[in-house]
XYZ file of C-alpha atoms in Angstrom:
389
model
C -25.238 21.479 4.788
C -22.494 21.565 2.142
C -23.482 19.871 -1.114
C -21.316 17.279 -2.840
C -21.094 19.651 -5.815
C -19.655 22.367 -3.576
C -17.195 19.919 -2.049
C -15.800 18.803 -5.393
C -15.348 22.287 -6.849
C -11.748 23.210 -6.144
C -12.092 26.836 -5.084
C -15.502 27.301 -3.496
C -15.001 26.348 0.169
C -12.178 25.547 2.566
C -13.332 21.934 2.469
C -13.029 21.754 -1.335
C -9.672 23.582 -1.398
C -8.065 21.170 1.068
C -9.740 18.098 -0.453
C -7.402 18.250 -3.461
C -4.239 18.549 -1.356
C -1.377 16.283 -2.388
C -0.552 14.551 -5.695
C -0.661 10.790 -5.211
C -0.951 7.598 -7.211
C -4.295 5.819 -7.514
C -6.378 8.438 -5.764
C -10.095 7.903 -5.362
C -11.897 10.409 -7.587
C -13.212 12.979 -5.126
C -16.825 12.920 -6.293
C -16.778 9.105 -6.109
C -15.593 9.124 -2.495
C -18.242 11.626 -1.407
C -20.965 9.708 -3.245
C -20.108 6.359 -1.635
C -19.833 7.826 1.868
C -23.116 9.691 1.440
C -24.957 6.650 0.062
C -23.719 3.903 2.382
C -23.353 5.660 5.734
C -25.086 8.271 7.827
C -23.993 11.122 10.062
C -22.271 9.873 13.194
C -21.139 6.583 11.632
C -17.542 5.378 11.813
C -15.707 4.737 8.519
C -12.557 2.630 8.196
C -9.973 2.635 5.402
C -6.979 0.359 6.150
C -5.267 1.332 2.869
C -5.948 5.046 3.068
C -3.523 6.466 0.474
C -3.917 10.224 0.812
C -7.080 9.679 2.929
C -9.718 10.772 0.407
C -12.260 8.323 1.834
C -11.642 9.497 5.395
C -11.724 13.148 4.382
C -15.037 12.684 2.585
C -16.478 11.065 5.693
C -15.132 13.775 7.992
C -16.625 16.565 5.885
C -19.972 14.730 5.825
C -19.988 14.411 9.643
C -18.727 10.849 9.889
C -15.830 9.825 12.077
C -13.043 8.339 9.991
C -10.201 5.983 10.851
C -7.529 5.658 8.180
C -4.222 3.765 8.139
C -1.446 4.332 5.601
C 2.016 2.793 5.567
C 3.554 5.263 3.107
C 4.547 8.461 4.965
C 3.955 10.599 1.860
C 0.271 9.698 1.717
C -0.011 9.947 5.492
C 1.360 13.491 5.506
C -1.088 14.559 2.792
C -4.002 13.087 4.745
C -2.824 14.540 8.032
C -2.534 18.029 6.514
C -6.073 17.865 5.117
C -7.686 16.567 8.280
C -5.474 18.231 10.914
C -3.844 21.318 9.373
C -1.781 23.361 11.815
C -2.435 27.055 12.440
C -1.316 29.064 9.412
C 0.714 31.614 11.383
C 2.656 28.836 13.090
C 3.346 27.147 9.749
C 4.625 30.395 8.238
C 6.818 31.057 11.285
C 8.310 27.577 10.976
C 8.889 28.147 7.252
C 10.909 31.267 8.119
C 12.980 29.335 10.657
C 13.825 26.575 8.188
C 14.702 29.118 5.478
C 16.991 31.079 7.812
C 19.019 27.935 8.489
C 19.540 27.119 4.820
C 23.124 28.427 4.611
C 24.217 25.979 7.299
C 23.874 23.378 4.523
C 25.975 25.116 1.838
C 28.768 22.526 2.010
C 26.319 19.611 2.119
C 24.551 20.983 -0.942
C 27.817 21.236 -2.884
C 28.538 17.557 -2.215
C 25.136 16.246 -3.320
C 24.944 13.995 -6.413
C 24.664 15.766 -9.790
C 20.961 14.992 -10.048
C 20.107 17.460 -7.284
C 21.987 20.302 -9.013
C 20.098 19.698 -12.250
C 16.817 19.382 -10.363
C 17.005 22.287 -7.883
C 18.706 25.655 -7.799
C 21.219 26.272 -5.012
C 18.781 28.223 -2.803
C 16.131 25.509 -3.044
C 18.570 22.672 -2.424
C 20.000 24.299 0.725
C 16.469 24.963 1.938
C 15.414 21.359 1.332
C 18.443 20.069 3.232
C 17.513 22.356 6.125
C 13.939 21.052 6.101
C 15.116 17.444 5.872
C 17.304 17.896 8.927
C 15.117 20.087 11.140
C 11.458 19.257 10.526
C 10.185 16.745 13.098
C 7.257 15.774 10.911
C 6.446 12.530 12.737
C 5.859 14.174 16.112
C 5.235 17.901 15.594
C 1.883 18.902 14.000
C 3.274 22.198 12.685
C 6.277 20.490 11.125
C 4.002 17.821 9.645
C 1.846 20.425 7.911
C 4.853 22.329 6.552
C 6.503 19.120 5.346
C 3.292 18.192 3.561
C 3.446 21.484 1.640
C 7.062 20.799 0.711
C 6.135 17.361 -0.596
C 3.295 18.759 -2.704
C 5.566 21.231 -4.492
C 8.838 19.289 -4.372
C 8.639 18.296 -8.023
C 6.309 18.819 -10.945
C 6.016 21.088 -13.943
C 8.727 23.711 -14.251
C 7.395 26.948 -12.803
C 4.689 25.153 -10.840
C 7.010 23.428 -8.382
C 10.426 23.787 -6.751
C 12.089 21.528 -9.326
C 13.180 21.380 -12.911
C 10.589 19.794 -15.231
C 9.390 16.487 -13.713
C 6.249 14.422 -13.288
C 4.188 15.450 -10.304
C 3.012 12.036 -9.058
C 6.122 9.974 -9.816
C 9.806 10.597 -9.051
C 11.798 9.610 -12.116
C 15.243 8.009 -11.793
C 18.383 10.144 -11.486
C 20.140 9.122 -14.704
C 16.906 9.159 -16.698
C 16.060 12.669 -15.473
C 19.502 14.121 -16.223
C 19.491 12.633 -19.716
C 15.973 13.966 -20.350
C 16.849 17.472 -19.139
C 19.943 17.555 -21.362
C 18.036 16.246 -24.362
C 15.353 18.914 -23.920
C 17.648 21.851 -23.187
C 16.707 22.105 -19.502
C 20.126 21.791 -17.878
C 19.501 24.836 -15.650
C 16.914 24.456 -12.837
C 14.554 27.384 -12.255
C 15.869 30.094 -9.938
C 13.375 30.159 -7.072
C 13.258 31.721 -3.630
C 11.735 28.788 -1.720
C 10.448 30.940 1.146
C 8.532 33.319 -1.120
C 7.324 30.483 -3.333
C 5.948 28.364 -0.483
C 4.528 31.367 1.366
C 2.376 32.105 -1.666
C 1.152 28.505 -1.832
C 0.407 28.416 1.906
C -1.548 31.681 1.705
C -3.519 30.300 -1.230
C -4.401 27.076 0.565
C -5.494 28.836 3.766
C -7.345 31.676 2.065
C -10.773 30.375 3.107
C -9.581 28.941 6.407
C -9.300 25.290 7.342
C -11.868 22.524 6.783
C -14.630 22.110 9.341
C -14.499 18.357 9.671
C -15.443 15.646 12.118
C -12.490 14.546 14.223
C -10.822 11.590 12.536
C -7.911 9.281 13.280
C -4.996 9.429 10.822
C -2.540 6.581 11.450
C 0.932 6.105 9.963
C 1.741 2.419 10.056
C 1.148 -1.133 8.877
C -2.526 -2.131 8.926
C -1.649 -5.711 9.837
C -0.386 -4.288 13.141
C -2.269 -1.028 13.608
C -5.716 -2.615 13.330
C -5.067 -4.162 16.758
C -4.784 -0.657 18.200
C -7.894 0.438 16.314
C -9.774 -2.417 17.968
C -8.784 -1.116 21.399
C -9.787 2.435 20.409
C -13.232 1.339 19.236
C -13.769 -0.777 22.331
C -12.909 2.133 24.621
C -15.451 4.344 22.849
C -18.042 1.575 22.474
C -18.016 2.003 18.670
C -18.161 -0.243 15.629
C -17.317 0.302 11.976
C -20.361 1.090 9.839
C -18.589 1.425 6.482
C -15.385 -0.276 5.362
C -14.419 1.787 2.316
C -11.025 1.122 0.762
C -8.925 0.323 -2.277
C -6.117 -2.137 -1.472
C -2.839 -1.933 -3.411
C -2.888 -3.821 -6.685
C -0.568 -6.814 -6.957
C 2.706 -6.230 -8.850
C 1.630 -2.971 -10.477
C 3.909 -0.345 -8.979
C 6.942 0.089 -6.755
C 5.837 2.420 -3.982
C 9.411 3.168 -2.976
C 10.872 3.860 -6.412
C 7.899 5.930 -7.526
C 8.158 8.232 -4.491
C 11.912 8.050 -3.827
C 12.569 11.805 -4.043
C 9.790 12.698 -1.616
C 10.944 9.886 0.646
C 14.485 11.323 0.487
C 13.138 14.606 1.844
C 11.614 12.636 4.718
C 15.025 11.214 5.622
C 15.471 8.407 3.115
C 18.399 7.574 0.859
C 19.675 10.351 -1.421
C 19.908 7.811 -4.236
C 17.286 5.520 -5.722
C 18.112 2.091 -4.328
C 15.982 -0.852 -5.352
C 15.407 -2.658 -2.079
C 12.582 -4.381 -0.288
C 10.995 -1.503 1.558
C 8.303 -2.453 4.051
C 5.516 -0.784 2.088
C 6.262 -2.433 -1.258
C 7.511 -5.999 -0.790
C 4.149 -7.624 -0.115
C 2.573 -6.085 -3.212
C 4.777 -8.059 -5.628
C 4.681 -11.763 -4.717
C 1.314 -13.440 -5.023
C 1.499 -15.461 -1.814
C 2.567 -12.432 0.222
C -0.121 -10.320 -1.414
C -2.784 -12.868 -0.466
C -1.496 -12.965 3.100
C -1.598 -9.164 3.327
C -5.224 -8.924 2.216
C -6.282 -11.903 4.315
C -4.677 -10.523 7.482
C -6.101 -7.029 7.039
C -9.643 -8.044 6.131
C -9.800 -10.699 8.844
C -8.976 -8.025 11.429
C -11.470 -5.640 9.881
C -14.185 -8.280 10.178
C -13.920 -8.139 13.969
C -14.598 -4.404 13.994
C -17.825 -4.267 11.980
C -21.266 -3.293 13.225
C -24.289 -5.513 12.654
C -25.468 -3.461 9.662
C -22.062 -2.602 8.251
C -21.400 -2.067 4.543
C -18.197 -2.995 2.729
C -17.188 -1.117 -0.407
C -13.891 -2.109 -2.069
C -12.441 -0.801 -5.312
C -9.840 -3.106 -6.870
C -8.001 -3.940 -10.078
C -9.795 -5.679 -12.950
C -6.782 -7.875 -13.748
C -7.212 -11.544 -12.995
C -5.001 -12.258 -9.964
C -5.718 -9.121 -7.971
C -9.457 -9.331 -8.628
C -9.811 -13.045 -7.894
C -7.674 -12.786 -4.759
C -9.633 -9.819 -3.435
C -12.960 -11.565 -4.010
C -11.741 -14.803 -2.429
C -10.399 -13.048 0.661
C -13.506 -10.911 1.106
C -15.832 -13.910 0.844
C -13.670 -15.869 3.266
C -13.665 -13.154 5.925
C -17.220 -11.899 5.454
C -19.192 -15.122 4.841
C -22.500 -13.713 6.060
C -22.516 -10.853 3.562
C -24.227 -10.634 0.191
C -21.884 -9.829 -2.666
C -22.183 -7.730 -5.794
C -19.567 -6.721 -8.320
C -19.602 -3.718 -10.637
C -17.175 -3.519 -13.563
C -16.158 0.051 -14.319
C -15.229 0.500 -17.959
C -13.144 3.461 -19.020
C -14.749 6.351 -20.812
C -12.892 7.666 -23.838
C -9.801 9.725 -22.923
C -10.288 9.117 -19.179
C -7.602 8.115 -16.692
C -8.328 5.495 -14.076
C -6.518 4.314 -10.972
C -5.293 1.267 -12.885
C -4.094 3.392 -15.797
C -2.130 5.606 -13.432
C -0.498 2.477 -12.052
C 0.756 1.596 -15.514
C -1.762 -0.979 -16.772
C -2.152 -0.429 -20.533
C -4.571 -3.297 -21.212
C -7.980 -2.830 -22.787
C -9.663 -4.534 -19.832
C -12.034 -2.615 -17.552
C -10.066 -0.278 -15.337
C -11.456 -1.153 -11.903
C -14.004 -3.330 -10.216
C -16.155 -2.118 -7.338
C -17.278 -4.725 -4.809
C -20.261 -4.032 -2.576
C -21.069 -6.286 0.379
C -23.902 -6.047 2.895
C -24.654 -8.216 5.894
C -27.663 -10.527 5.528
C -29.850 -11.986 8.254
C -29.713 -15.577 7.015
C -26.164 -16.540 5.955
C -27.372 -19.779 4.401
C -29.242 -17.709 1.833
C -26.181 -15.764 0.665
C -26.174 -15.204 -3.098
C -23.698 -13.653 -5.510
C -24.908 -10.819 -7.712
C -22.592 -10.102 -10.636
C -23.610 -6.786 -12.152
C -21.538 -5.749 -15.172
C -21.889 -2.198 -16.414
C -20.819 -1.202 -19.907
């Protein structure tokens, strides 16, 4: 059996190589995900994450022989998770890459008419290639296209020389005007000259060099958990299954704008070519407190109907007052016959937490982990507040 140490070392096995696929905000630390799955579930159990992000929790369960069910509303995270858990055959991905590259010159005129940002960000060859991919990859319905698109999203922007773009952050898409001004100020007005086919072929070969992960079959859902959990209920009923571990980290209230922070990757998936501040479906309910409460209440109430008799709930959330108090209130409301314990995770010196990545600069503890277990006598439920320095 593969050890957790082997799984968390980036280059040792196919499972560890694919585990790190996809830059994404607020990722579970890999070793943390494997530890929780290993401690609070057993082989053959079913794990649910209704806010799956890039599906680290589900991937950890799949590698450790658990069946995972993950739901993610942001297509960027969904594509990363889908590529890790269901990567297409390498030869088919490479063939599709060639097809998309060959069509790039069909988009010469379109590339010329793109906003200035794109010409500062990408060289002409890359921009034409990206427009070809944007138009021709059926990533929602075709598994090969989904895997190739996931690779494009990984390397779309990041450090100069380590991505397809001029110098940018890897996890966050900066605004158009800000980026242009920054490039000019730092003498980076020319994007790197890259052959996108050769560049991506090298990255694909690297990722597949030890094969694909040997994982338990898992369900990777793109959609809104408030709706998709109804379908999950039908799926579990058909297979006579129940959830043994609910392992998730809900979005934190009013911390980040999921659309603005991923706008360039979302453009490649068919979104607007300009950053437009609008109420996208996967960000609006994270800002207003009443809508945030309703989101958590709806999701956890539906999860409660899916749990086995001995199920465990493990939730990582924000240490800030409203998000923490709301999460605790909703969990207690929907799981009244569970014991409750809370662990405060304080930052180590020079470490980066999920909350820090979201933009919280306070000196408060970074996250809080909530552990809940079903008890036989609900009237004897007690709260255990365990604070760790």
